[in-house]
Short mmCIF file of C-alpha atoms in Angstrom, two decimals:
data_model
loop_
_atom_site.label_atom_id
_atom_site.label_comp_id
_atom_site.label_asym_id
_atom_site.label_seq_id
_atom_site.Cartn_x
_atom_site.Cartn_y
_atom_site.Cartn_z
CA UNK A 1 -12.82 0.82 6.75
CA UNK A 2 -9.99 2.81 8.46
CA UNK A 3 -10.54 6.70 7.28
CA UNK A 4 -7.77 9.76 8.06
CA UNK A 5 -8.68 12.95 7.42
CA UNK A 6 -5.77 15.95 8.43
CA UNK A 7 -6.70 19.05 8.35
CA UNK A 8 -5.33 22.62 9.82
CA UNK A 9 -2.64 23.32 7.38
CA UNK A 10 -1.87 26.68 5.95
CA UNK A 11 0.27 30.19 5.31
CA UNK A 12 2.58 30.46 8.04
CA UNK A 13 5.23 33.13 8.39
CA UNK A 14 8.76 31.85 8.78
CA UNK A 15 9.38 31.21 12.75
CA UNK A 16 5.57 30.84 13.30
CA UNK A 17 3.84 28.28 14.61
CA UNK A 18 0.85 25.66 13.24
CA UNK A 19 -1.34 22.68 14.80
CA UNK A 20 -2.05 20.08 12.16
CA UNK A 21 -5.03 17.73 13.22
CA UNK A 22 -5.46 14.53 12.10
CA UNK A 23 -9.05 12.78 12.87
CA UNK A 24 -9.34 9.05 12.64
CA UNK A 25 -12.49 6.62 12.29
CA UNK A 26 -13.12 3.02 11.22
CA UNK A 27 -10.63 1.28 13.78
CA UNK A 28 -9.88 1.23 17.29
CA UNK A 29 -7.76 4.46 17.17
CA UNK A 30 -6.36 3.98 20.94
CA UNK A 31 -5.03 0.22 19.72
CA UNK A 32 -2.26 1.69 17.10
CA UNK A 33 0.61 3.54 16.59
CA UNK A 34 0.53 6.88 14.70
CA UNK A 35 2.41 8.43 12.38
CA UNK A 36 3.19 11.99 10.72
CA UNK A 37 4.93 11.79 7.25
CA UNK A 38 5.54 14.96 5.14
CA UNK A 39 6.46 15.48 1.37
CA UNK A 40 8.17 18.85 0.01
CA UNK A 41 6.90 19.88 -3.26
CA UNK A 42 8.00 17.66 -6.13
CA UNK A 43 10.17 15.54 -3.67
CA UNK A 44 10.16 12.43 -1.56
CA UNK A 45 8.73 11.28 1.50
CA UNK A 46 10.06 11.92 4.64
CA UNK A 47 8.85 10.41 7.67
CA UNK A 48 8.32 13.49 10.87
CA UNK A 49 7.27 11.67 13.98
CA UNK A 50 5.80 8.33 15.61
CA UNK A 51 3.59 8.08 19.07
CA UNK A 52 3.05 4.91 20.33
CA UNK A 53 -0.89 3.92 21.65
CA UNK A 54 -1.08 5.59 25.14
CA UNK A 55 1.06 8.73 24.09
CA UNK A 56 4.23 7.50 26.22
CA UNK A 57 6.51 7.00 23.56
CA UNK A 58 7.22 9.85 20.73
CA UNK A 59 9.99 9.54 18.12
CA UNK A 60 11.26 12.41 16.00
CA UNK A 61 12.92 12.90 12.73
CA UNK A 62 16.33 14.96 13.35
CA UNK A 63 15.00 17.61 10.95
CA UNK A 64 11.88 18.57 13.20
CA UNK A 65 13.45 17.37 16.97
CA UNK A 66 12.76 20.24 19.29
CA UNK A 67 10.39 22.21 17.18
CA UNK A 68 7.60 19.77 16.44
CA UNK A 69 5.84 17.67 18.93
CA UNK A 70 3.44 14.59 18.16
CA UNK A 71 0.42 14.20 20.40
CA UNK A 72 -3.05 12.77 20.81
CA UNK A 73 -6.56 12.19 22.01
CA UNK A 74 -7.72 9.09 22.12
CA UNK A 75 -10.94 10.26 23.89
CA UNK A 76 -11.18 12.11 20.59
CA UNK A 77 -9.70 9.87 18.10
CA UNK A 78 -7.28 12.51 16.71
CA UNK A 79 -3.63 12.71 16.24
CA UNK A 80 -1.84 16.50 16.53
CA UNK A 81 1.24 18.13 15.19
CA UNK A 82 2.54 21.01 16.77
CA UNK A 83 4.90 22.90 14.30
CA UNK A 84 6.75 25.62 15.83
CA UNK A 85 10.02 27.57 14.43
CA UNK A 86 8.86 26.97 11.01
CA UNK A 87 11.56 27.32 8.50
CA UNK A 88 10.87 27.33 4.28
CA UNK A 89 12.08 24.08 4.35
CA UNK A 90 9.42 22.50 6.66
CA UNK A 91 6.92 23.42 3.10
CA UNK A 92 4.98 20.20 2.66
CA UNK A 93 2.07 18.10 2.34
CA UNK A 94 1.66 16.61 5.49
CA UNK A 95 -0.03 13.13 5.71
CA UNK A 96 -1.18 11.28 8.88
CA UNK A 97 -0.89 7.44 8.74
CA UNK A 98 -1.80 4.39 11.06
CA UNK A 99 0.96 2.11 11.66
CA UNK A 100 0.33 -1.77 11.44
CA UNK A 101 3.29 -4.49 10.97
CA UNK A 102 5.84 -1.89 10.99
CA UNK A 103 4.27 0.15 7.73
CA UNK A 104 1.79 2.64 7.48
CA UNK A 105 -1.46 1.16 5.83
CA UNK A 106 -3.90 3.96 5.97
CA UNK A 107 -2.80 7.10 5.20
CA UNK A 108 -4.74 10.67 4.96
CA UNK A 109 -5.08 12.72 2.11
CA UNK A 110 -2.69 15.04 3.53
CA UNK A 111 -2.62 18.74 3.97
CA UNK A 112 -0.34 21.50 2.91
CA UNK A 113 1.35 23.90 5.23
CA UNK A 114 3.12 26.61 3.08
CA UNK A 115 6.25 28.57 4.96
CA UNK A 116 6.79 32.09 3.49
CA UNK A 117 7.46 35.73 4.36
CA UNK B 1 19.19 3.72 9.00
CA UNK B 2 19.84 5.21 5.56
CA UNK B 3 17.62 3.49 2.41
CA UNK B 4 19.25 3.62 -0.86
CA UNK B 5 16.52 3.38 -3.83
CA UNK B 6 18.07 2.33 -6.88
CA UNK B 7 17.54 3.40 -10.10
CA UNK B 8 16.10 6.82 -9.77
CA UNK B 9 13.98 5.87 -12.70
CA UNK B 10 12.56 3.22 -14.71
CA UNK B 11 11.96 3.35 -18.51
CA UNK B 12 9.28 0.34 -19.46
CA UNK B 13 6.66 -0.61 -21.24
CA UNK B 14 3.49 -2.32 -20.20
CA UNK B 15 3.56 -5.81 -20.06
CA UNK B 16 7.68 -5.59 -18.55
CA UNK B 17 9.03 -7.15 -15.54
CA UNK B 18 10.15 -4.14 -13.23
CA UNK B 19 12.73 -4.85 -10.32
CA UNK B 20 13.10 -2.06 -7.82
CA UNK B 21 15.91 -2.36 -5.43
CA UNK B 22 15.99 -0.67 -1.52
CA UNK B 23 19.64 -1.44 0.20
CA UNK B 24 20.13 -0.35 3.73
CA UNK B 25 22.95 1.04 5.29
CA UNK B 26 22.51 -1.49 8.31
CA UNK B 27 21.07 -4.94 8.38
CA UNK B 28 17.32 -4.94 8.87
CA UNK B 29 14.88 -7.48 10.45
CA UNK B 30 12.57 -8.68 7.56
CA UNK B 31 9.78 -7.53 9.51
CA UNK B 32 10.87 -4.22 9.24
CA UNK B 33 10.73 -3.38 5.33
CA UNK B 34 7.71 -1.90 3.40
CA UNK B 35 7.05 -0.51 0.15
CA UNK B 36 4.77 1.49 -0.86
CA UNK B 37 3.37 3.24 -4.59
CA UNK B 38 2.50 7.00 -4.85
CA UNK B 39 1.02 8.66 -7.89
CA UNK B 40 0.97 12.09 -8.61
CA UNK B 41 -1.52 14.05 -6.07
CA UNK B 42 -2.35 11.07 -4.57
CA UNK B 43 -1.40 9.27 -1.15
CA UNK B 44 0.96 6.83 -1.09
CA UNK B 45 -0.31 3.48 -1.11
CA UNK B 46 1.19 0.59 0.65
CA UNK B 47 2.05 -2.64 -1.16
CA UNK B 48 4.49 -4.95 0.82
CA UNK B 49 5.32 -5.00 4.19
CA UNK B 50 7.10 -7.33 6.38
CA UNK B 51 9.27 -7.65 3.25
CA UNK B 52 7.40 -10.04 0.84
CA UNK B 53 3.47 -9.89 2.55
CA UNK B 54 0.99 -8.17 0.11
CA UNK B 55 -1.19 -5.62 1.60
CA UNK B 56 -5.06 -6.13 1.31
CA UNK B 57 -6.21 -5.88 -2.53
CA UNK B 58 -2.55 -5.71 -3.83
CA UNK B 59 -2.41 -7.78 -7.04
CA UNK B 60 -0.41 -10.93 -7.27
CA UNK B 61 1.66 -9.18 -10.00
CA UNK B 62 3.45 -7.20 -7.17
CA UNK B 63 6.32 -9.08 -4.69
CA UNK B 64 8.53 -8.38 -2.20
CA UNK B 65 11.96 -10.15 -1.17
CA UNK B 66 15.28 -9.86 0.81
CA UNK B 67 16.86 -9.80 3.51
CA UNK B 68 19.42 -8.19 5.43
CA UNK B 69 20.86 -4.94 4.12
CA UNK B 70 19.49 -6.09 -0.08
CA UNK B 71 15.52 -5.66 -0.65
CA UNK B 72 13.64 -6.28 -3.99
CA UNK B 73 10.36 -4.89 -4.97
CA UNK B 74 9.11 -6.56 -7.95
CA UNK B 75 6.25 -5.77 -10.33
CA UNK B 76 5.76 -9.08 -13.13
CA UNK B 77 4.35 -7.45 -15.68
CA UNK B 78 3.49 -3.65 -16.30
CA UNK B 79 -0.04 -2.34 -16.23
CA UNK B 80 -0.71 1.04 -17.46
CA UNK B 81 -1.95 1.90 -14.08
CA UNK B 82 1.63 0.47 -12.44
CA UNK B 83 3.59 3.82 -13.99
CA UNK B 84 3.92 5.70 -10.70
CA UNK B 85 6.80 6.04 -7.69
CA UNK B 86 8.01 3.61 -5.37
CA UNK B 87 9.39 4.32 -2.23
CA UNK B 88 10.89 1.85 0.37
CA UNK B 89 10.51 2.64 4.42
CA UNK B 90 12.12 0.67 7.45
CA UNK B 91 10.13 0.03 9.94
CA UNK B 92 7.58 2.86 9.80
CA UNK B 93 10.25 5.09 9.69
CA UNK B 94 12.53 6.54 7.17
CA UNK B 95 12.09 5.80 3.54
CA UNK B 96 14.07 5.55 0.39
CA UNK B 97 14.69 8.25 -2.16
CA UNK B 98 12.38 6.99 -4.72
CA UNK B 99 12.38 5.07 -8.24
CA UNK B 100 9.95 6.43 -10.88
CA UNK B 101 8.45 3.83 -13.52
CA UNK B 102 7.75 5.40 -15.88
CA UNK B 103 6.87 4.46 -19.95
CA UNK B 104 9.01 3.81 -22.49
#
């Protein structure tokens, strides 16, 4: 069965920077589409960024373009988040989740990165 | 695409039909909707996707339907271990506001 674990979350100091990992096992990790989701305390979901199989194609929510960038290894079988510029707002659990039929069926068990002076 | 979850929340008791509504502010392919259940300090946990296709080990209770810009999740009859969060997502991207079940 498809596992995620995410890990590399955190204290950060507003305008600092963070790499969240994300390492997969259980499936083909190079065949699918990857996804970073985040969820500010007591609110919704919000989805952060998509990178297609090979890494060619990244998408970004407008809240995180320019300071954020999905990558990953598929060598490795990990996904990455680099957070830079981080603002209070960008507070969250952050999951990691596999994309199949245009929704996310595996997700992590997220990790919190925590933005404060 | 905006998602509009309506109602914020859900009074019921076990045993209810619950019907959760997701309208878009554009017309989506049916391909594209999912829905998903979250309890508190847990993962979210997908249900439906493709608009009315159960994930694997979803019970029958649950369905999807829709189309266009008007989506419907809905759960038959309460279980006690239904009372939790929805949240509708287009196409493995942005997602609805929410709608809490929770018990009467």
């Amino acid at each position: 069965e498809a596992q995620l674990v995410e890990f590399g979350g955190g204290l950060v100091h507003p305008g600092g920077s963070l790499r969240l990992s994300c390492a997969a096992s259980g499936f083909t990790f190079s065949s699918d589409w990857m996804n970073w989701a985040r969820q500010a305390p007591g609110k919704g979901l919000e989805w952060v960024a998509s990178i297609n199989q090979d890494g060619s194609a990244r998408y970004y929510a407008d809240s995180v373009k320019g300071r954020f960038t999905i990558s990953r290894d598929n060598a490795k079988n990990s996904l990455y988040l680099q957070m830079n510029s981080l603002r209070a707002e960008d507070t969250a659990v952050y999951y990691c989740a596999r994309s199949r039929n245009n929704a996310n069926d595996y997700w992590g068990q997220g990790t919190l990165v925590t933005v404060s002076p | 695409t905006v998602l509009t979850q309506s109602p914020g929340t859900l009074s019921l008791s076990p045993g209810d039909r619950a019907t959760l509504s997701c309208r878009a502010s554009q017309s989506l392919s049916s391909s594209y909707l999912a829905w998903y259940q979250q309890k508190p300090g847990q993962a979210p946990r997908l249900l439906i996707y493709g608009t009315s296709s159960r994930a694997t080990g979803i019970p029958d209770r649950f369905s999807g339907s829709g189309s266009g810009t008007d989506f419907t999740l809905t759960i038959a009859r309460l279980e006690p271990e239904d009372f939790a969060v929805y949240y509708c997502q287009q196409r493995g991207g942005s997602f609805g506001g929410g709608t809490k079940v929770e018990m009467k």
